[in-house]
């Protein structure tokens, strides 16, 4: 039975999710609240293997293959969903049952924005298909860090992986996809402007998290 809170963080490349999650973890711990940080793809043995395949990176180093050109979008979606199924079972649900606050760097909305919208599989199709995997493991709150992809990519320029290396048009579609989702699920998804300072992004995120947990 779920007792904790499930909070996910979404955004385009370089939107600042990882930095923000680190600050939120410190803040929650200073309030003596138990929390765990986890991420997708990854966080289980299977998930970390799949992450190497789908991002074509091992320990930060590029793997050389022609997968960028050959990986079918449906196959790509299935790899992310396989990682998610294992992640839910091994990490997310057990942590929520122990009353933890789960801070998750990317989750199902990424599949919908990236594979559903940017890769053209269809937003509603991916929502329907992925619902079989996630069942009731639905976030209590999703913080979406909104940023112009030009600014986001300029923050991570030195280490672009297989997906980050896509054309600007692709990154614009990801942003559109997240905006469509935020309109579809306004109670769950909160949009935060990620172009401002880290401190201001943090303050805005804490306002939303406090409404949930306090
Ligand atoms: N993907 C998918 O297609 N489908 C799925 O279902 C899932 C994922 C789950 C995962 O890559 C990739 O998989 C991702 C989506 C796809 N696409 N790509 N590529 P990842 O986990 O390796 O990367 P990421 O999630 O995209 O993270 P990132 O690009 O490394 O960025 P970030 O975590 O959002 O940002 P950061 O590391 O916190 O910050 C980046 C830099 O900006 C860093 O130097 C910070 O100090 C700086 N920063 C952060 N905030 C600010 C502010 N406010 N001002 C200035 N500078 C800042």
Short mmCIF file of C-alpha atoms in Angstrom, two decimals, residues 2-7 28 33-37 91-103 140:
data_model
loop_
_atom_site.label_atom_id
_atom_site.label_comp_id
_atom_site.label_asym_id
_atom_site.label_seq_id
_atom_site.Cartn_x
_atom_site.Cartn_y
_atom_site.Cartn_z
CA UNK A 2 1.37 3.43 -1.02
CA UNK A 3 2.16 5.78 1.88
CA UNK A 4 4.92 8.11 0.65
CA UNK A 5 4.91 10.80 -2.03
CA UNK A 6 5.97 10.27 -5.62
CA UNK A 7 7.44 13.39 -7.27
CA UNK A 28 13.92 17.53 2.72
CA UNK A 33 12.00 13.71 5.91
CA UNK A 34 13.08 10.41 4.31
CA UNK A 35 13.60 10.67 0.57
CA UNK A 36 15.31 8.80 -2.21
CA UNK A 37 16.63 10.05 -5.54
CA UNK A 91 12.62 0.82 -6.37
CA UNK A 92 9.57 3.09 -6.61
CA UNK A 93 6.81 1.02 -5.00
CA UNK A 94 8.98 -0.42 -2.19
CA UNK A 95 10.21 3.11 -1.34
CA UNK A 96 6.69 4.55 -1.31
CA UNK A 97 5.56 1.66 0.91
CA UNK A 98 8.34 2.63 3.37
CA UNK A 99 6.86 6.16 3.53
CA UNK A 100 9.68 7.75 1.53
CA UNK A 101 9.41 10.78 -0.71
CA UNK A 102 10.59 9.49 -4.09
CA UNK A 103 12.32 12.14 -6.26
CA UNK A 140 1.51 12.82 -7.02
#
